[in-house]
Short mmCIF file of C-alpha atoms and ligand atoms in Angstrom, two decimals:
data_model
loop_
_atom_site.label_atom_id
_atom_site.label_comp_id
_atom_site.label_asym_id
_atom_site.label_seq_id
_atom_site.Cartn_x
_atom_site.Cartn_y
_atom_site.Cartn_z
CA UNK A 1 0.00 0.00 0.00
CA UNK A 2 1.60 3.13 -1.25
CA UNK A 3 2.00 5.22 2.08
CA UNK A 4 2.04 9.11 1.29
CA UNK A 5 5.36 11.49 1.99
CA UNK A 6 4.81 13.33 5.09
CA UNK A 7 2.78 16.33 4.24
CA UNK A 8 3.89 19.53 4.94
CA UNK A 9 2.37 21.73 7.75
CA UNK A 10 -1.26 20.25 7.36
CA UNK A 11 -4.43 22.93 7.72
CA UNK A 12 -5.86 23.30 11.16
CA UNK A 13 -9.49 23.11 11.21
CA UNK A 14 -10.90 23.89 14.94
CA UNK A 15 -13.68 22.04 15.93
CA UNK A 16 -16.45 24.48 17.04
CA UNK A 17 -18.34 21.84 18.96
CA UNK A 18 -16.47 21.24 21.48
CA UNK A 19 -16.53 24.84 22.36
CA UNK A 20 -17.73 27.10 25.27
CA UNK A 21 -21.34 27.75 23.91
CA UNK A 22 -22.04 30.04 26.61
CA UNK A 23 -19.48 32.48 24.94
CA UNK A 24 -19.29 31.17 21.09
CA UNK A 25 -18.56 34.65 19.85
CA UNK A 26 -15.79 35.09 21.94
CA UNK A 27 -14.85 31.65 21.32
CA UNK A 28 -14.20 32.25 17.60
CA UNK A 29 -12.28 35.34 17.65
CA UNK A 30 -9.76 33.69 20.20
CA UNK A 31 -9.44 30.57 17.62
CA UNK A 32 -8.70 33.28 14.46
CA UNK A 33 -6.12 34.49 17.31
CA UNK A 34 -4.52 31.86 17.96
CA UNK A 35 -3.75 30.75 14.09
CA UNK A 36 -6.30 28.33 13.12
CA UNK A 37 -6.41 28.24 9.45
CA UNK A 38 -10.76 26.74 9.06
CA UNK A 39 -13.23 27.07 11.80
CA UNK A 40 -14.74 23.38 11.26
CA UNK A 41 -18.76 23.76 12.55
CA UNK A 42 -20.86 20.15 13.02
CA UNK A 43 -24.30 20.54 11.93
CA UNK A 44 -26.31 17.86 13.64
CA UNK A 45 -29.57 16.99 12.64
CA UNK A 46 -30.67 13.97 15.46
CA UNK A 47 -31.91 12.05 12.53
CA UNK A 48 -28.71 11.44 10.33
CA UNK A 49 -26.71 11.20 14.09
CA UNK A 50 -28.20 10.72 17.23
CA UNK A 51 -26.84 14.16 18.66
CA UNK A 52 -28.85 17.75 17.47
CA UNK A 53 -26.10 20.89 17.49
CA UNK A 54 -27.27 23.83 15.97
CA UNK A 55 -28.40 25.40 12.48
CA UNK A 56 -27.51 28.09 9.91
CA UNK A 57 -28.84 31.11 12.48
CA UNK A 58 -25.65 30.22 14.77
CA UNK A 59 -23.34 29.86 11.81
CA UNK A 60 -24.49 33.32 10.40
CA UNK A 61 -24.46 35.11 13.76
CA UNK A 62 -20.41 34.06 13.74
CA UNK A 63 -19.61 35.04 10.49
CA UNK A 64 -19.19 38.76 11.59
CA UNK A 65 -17.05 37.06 13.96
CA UNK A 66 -13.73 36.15 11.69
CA UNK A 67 -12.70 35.84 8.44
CA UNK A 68 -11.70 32.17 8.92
CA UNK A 69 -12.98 29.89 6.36
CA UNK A 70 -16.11 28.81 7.36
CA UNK A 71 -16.06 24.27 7.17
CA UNK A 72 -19.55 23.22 7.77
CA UNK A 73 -20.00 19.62 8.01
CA UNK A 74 -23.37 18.76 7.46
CA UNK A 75 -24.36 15.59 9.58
CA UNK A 76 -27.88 15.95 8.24
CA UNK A 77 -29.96 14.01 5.91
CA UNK A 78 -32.54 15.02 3.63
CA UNK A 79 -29.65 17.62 2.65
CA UNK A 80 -30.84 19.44 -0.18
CA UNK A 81 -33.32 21.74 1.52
CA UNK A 82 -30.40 23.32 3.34
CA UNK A 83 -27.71 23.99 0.94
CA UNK A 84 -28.86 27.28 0.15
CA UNK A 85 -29.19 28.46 4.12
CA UNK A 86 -26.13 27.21 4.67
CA UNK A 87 -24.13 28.80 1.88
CA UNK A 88 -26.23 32.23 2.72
CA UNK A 89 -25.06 32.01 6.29
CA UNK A 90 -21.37 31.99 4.86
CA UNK A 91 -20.40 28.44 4.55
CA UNK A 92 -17.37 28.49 2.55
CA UNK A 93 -17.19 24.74 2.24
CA UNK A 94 -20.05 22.18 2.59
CA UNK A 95 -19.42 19.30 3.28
CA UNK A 96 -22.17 16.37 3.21
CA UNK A 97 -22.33 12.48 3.71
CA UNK A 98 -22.28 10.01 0.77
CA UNK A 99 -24.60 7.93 2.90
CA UNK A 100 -27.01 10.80 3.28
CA UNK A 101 -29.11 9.98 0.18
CA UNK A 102 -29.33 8.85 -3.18
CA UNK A 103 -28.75 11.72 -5.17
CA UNK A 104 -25.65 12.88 -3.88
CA UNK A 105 -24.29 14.21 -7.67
CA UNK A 106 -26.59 16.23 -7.80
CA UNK A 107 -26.34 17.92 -4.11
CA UNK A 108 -22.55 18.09 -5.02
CA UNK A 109 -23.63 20.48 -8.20
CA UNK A 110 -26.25 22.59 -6.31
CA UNK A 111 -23.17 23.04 -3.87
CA UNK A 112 -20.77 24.62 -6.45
CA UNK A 113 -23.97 26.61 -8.09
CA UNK A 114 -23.80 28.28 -4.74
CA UNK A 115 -20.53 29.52 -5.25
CA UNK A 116 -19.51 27.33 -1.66
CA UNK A 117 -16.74 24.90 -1.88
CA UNK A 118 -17.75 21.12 -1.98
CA UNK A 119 -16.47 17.98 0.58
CA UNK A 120 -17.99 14.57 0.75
CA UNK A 121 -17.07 12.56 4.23
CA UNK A 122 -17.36 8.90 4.55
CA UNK A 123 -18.21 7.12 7.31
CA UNK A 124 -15.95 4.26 8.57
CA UNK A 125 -17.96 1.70 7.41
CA UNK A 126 -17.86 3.35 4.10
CA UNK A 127 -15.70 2.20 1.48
CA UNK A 128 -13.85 4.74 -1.11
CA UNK A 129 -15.73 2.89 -3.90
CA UNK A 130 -18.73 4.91 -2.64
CA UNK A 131 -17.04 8.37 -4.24
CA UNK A 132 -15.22 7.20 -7.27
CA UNK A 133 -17.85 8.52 -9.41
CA UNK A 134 -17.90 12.08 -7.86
CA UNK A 135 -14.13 12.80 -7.60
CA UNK A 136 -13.97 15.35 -9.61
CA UNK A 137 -17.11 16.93 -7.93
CA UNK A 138 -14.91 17.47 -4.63
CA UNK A 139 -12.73 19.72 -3.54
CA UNK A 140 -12.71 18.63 0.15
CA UNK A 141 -13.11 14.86 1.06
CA UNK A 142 -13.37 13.75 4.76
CA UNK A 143 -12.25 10.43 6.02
CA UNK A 144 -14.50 10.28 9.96
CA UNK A 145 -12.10 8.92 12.27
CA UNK A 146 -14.80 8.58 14.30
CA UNK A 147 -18.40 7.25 14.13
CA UNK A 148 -20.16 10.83 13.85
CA UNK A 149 -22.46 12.21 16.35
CA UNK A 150 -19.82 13.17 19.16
CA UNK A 151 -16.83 14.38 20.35
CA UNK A 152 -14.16 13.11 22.28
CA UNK A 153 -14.42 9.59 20.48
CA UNK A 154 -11.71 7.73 20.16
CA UNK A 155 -9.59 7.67 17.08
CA UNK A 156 -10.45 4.58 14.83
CA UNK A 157 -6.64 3.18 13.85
CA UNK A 158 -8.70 0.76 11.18
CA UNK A 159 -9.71 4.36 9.00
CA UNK A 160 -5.52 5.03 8.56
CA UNK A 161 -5.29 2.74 5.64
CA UNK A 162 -8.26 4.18 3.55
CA UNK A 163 -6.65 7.44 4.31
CA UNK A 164 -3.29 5.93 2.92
CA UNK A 165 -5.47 4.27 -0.39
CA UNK A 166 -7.72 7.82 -0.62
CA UNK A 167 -4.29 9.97 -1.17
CA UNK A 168 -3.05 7.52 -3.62
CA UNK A 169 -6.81 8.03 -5.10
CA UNK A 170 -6.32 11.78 -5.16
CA UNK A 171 -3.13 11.93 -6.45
CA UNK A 172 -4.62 10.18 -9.68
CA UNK A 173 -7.03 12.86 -9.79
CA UNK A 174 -4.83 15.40 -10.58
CA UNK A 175 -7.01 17.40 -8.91
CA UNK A 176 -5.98 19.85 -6.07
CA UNK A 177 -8.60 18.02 -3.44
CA UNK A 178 -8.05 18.61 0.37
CA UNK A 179 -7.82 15.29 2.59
CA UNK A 180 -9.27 16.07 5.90
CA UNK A 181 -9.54 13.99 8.85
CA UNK A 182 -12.21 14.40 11.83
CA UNK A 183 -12.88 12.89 15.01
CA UNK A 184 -10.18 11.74 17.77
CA UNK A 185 -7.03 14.21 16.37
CA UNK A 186 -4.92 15.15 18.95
CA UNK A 187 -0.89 14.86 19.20
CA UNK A 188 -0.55 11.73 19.33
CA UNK A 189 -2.61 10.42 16.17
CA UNK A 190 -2.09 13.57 14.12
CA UNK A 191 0.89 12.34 12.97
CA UNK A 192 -0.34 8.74 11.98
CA UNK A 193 -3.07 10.78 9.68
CA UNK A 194 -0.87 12.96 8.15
CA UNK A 195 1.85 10.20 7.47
CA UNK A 196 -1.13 8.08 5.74
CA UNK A 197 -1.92 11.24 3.45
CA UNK A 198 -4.34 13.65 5.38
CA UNK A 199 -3.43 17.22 4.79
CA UNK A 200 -6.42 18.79 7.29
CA UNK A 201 -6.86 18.05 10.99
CA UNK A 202 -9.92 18.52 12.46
CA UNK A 203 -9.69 18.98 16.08
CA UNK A 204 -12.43 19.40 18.67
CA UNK A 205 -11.02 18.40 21.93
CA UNK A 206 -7.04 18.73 21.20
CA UNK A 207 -7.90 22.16 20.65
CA UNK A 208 -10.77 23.85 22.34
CA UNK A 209 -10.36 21.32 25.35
CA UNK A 210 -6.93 22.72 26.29
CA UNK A 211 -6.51 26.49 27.59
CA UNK A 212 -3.99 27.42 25.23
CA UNK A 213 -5.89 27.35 21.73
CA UNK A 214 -2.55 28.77 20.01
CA UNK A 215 -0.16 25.96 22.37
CA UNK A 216 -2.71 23.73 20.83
CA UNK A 217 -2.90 24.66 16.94
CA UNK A 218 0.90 24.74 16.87
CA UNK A 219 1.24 21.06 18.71
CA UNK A 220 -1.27 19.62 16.53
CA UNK A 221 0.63 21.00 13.40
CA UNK A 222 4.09 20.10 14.50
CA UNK A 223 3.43 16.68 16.16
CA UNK A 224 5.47 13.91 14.74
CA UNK A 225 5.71 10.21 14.95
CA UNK A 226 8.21 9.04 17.57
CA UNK A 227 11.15 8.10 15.12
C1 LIG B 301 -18.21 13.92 15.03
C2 LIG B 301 -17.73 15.25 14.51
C3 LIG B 301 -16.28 15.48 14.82
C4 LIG B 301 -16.03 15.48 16.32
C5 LIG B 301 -14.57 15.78 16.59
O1 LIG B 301 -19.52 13.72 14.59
O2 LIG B 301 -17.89 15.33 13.12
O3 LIG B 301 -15.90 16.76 14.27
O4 LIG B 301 -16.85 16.43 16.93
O5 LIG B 301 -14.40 15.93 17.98
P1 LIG B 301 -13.01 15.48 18.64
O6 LIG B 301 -11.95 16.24 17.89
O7 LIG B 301 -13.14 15.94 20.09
O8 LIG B 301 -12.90 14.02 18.50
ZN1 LIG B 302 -17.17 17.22 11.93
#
């Protein structure tokens, strides 16, 4: 299995859920402080994951907020009805689940017709055969490292080898697509993702869990594998 060169510095996506939500505004200006390069926001619907987070009023109220790149991961399902609120609340990627419905093509389109980046995230039961028909759809796909709905999880080892397989997928592409990782990052299995061919760690806990958000970022972007 062709393992990928070790990336440089990946892109730090901050994980807004895991958050203060008793002071989100203040929350996102101290993540733009401290250097994160995407704010990363989990849209939870209690139907596509049994968790409910919040909706495109929230996102829009933080927009003002920074000029971060807006990542909104869209654990919803019927999806369609919300692409437009979404991209009018200033997503600047959506990303939705190839196991959210059967017309995902088309959702993909509607996504770019919005002017909003596009990202398709698998779940880890999910093989990569599921998106070999839309890869040149996508500018963002997601490999979950965790099963979604939460965070804190622990990091699923068995997803590092579709994230090694995916990179060799994207490289075929010839297509400047973003390989982003979510759910259990922190410094000790940053490194394993980024080593199998991830290029963006998102990071609830390992970031907004610790007091120093820009201690954090810089750990998660340095960390290595123990040589
Ligand atoms: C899970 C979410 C992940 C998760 C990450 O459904 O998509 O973004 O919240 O949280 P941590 O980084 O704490 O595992
Ligand atoms: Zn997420």
């Amino acid at each position: 299995m062709p393992t990928a060169p070790f990336h440089p510095a990946p892109l730090i996506a901050p994980n807004l859920l895991a958050a203060d939500f008793t002071r989100l505004g203040e929350e996102v200006d101290a993540i733009t402080k401290a250097g994160a390069d995407w704010l990363h926001l989990d849209i939870m619907d209690g139907h596509f994951v049994p968790n409910i987070s919040f909706g495109p009023s929230v996102v829009q109220a933080l927009r003002a907020k920074t000029a971060l790149p807006f990542d909104v991961h869209l654990m919803i399902n019927p999806v369609d009805p919300y692409l437009e609120a979404f991209a009018k609340a200033g997503a600047n990627h959506i990303l939705i689940h190839v196991e959210a419905g059967p017309h995902i093509h088309r959702s993909l389109e509607r996504i770019h017709s919005l002017g909003v980046k596009a990202g398709i995230v698998l779940c880890p039961a999910t093989p990569l055969e599921a998106i070999t028909e839309i890869m040149d759809l996508v500018d963002i796909v997601l490999v979950m490292t965790v099963n979604p709905g939460f965070g804190g999880q622990k990091f699923l080892h068995s997803q590092l080898n579709k994230i090694s397989r995916l990179r060799h997928m994207i490289t075929q592409t010839n297509r400047n697509i973003h390989l982003a990782v979510d759910g259990g990052i922190d410094i000790s299995t940053a490194p394993l993702a980024r080593q199998a061919g991830a290029n963006v760690l998102i990071a609830g806990s390992a970031v907004y869990g610790k007091t120093d958000y820009a201690q954090a970022i810089a750990a998660l972007r340095t960390a290595h594998c123990p040589t």
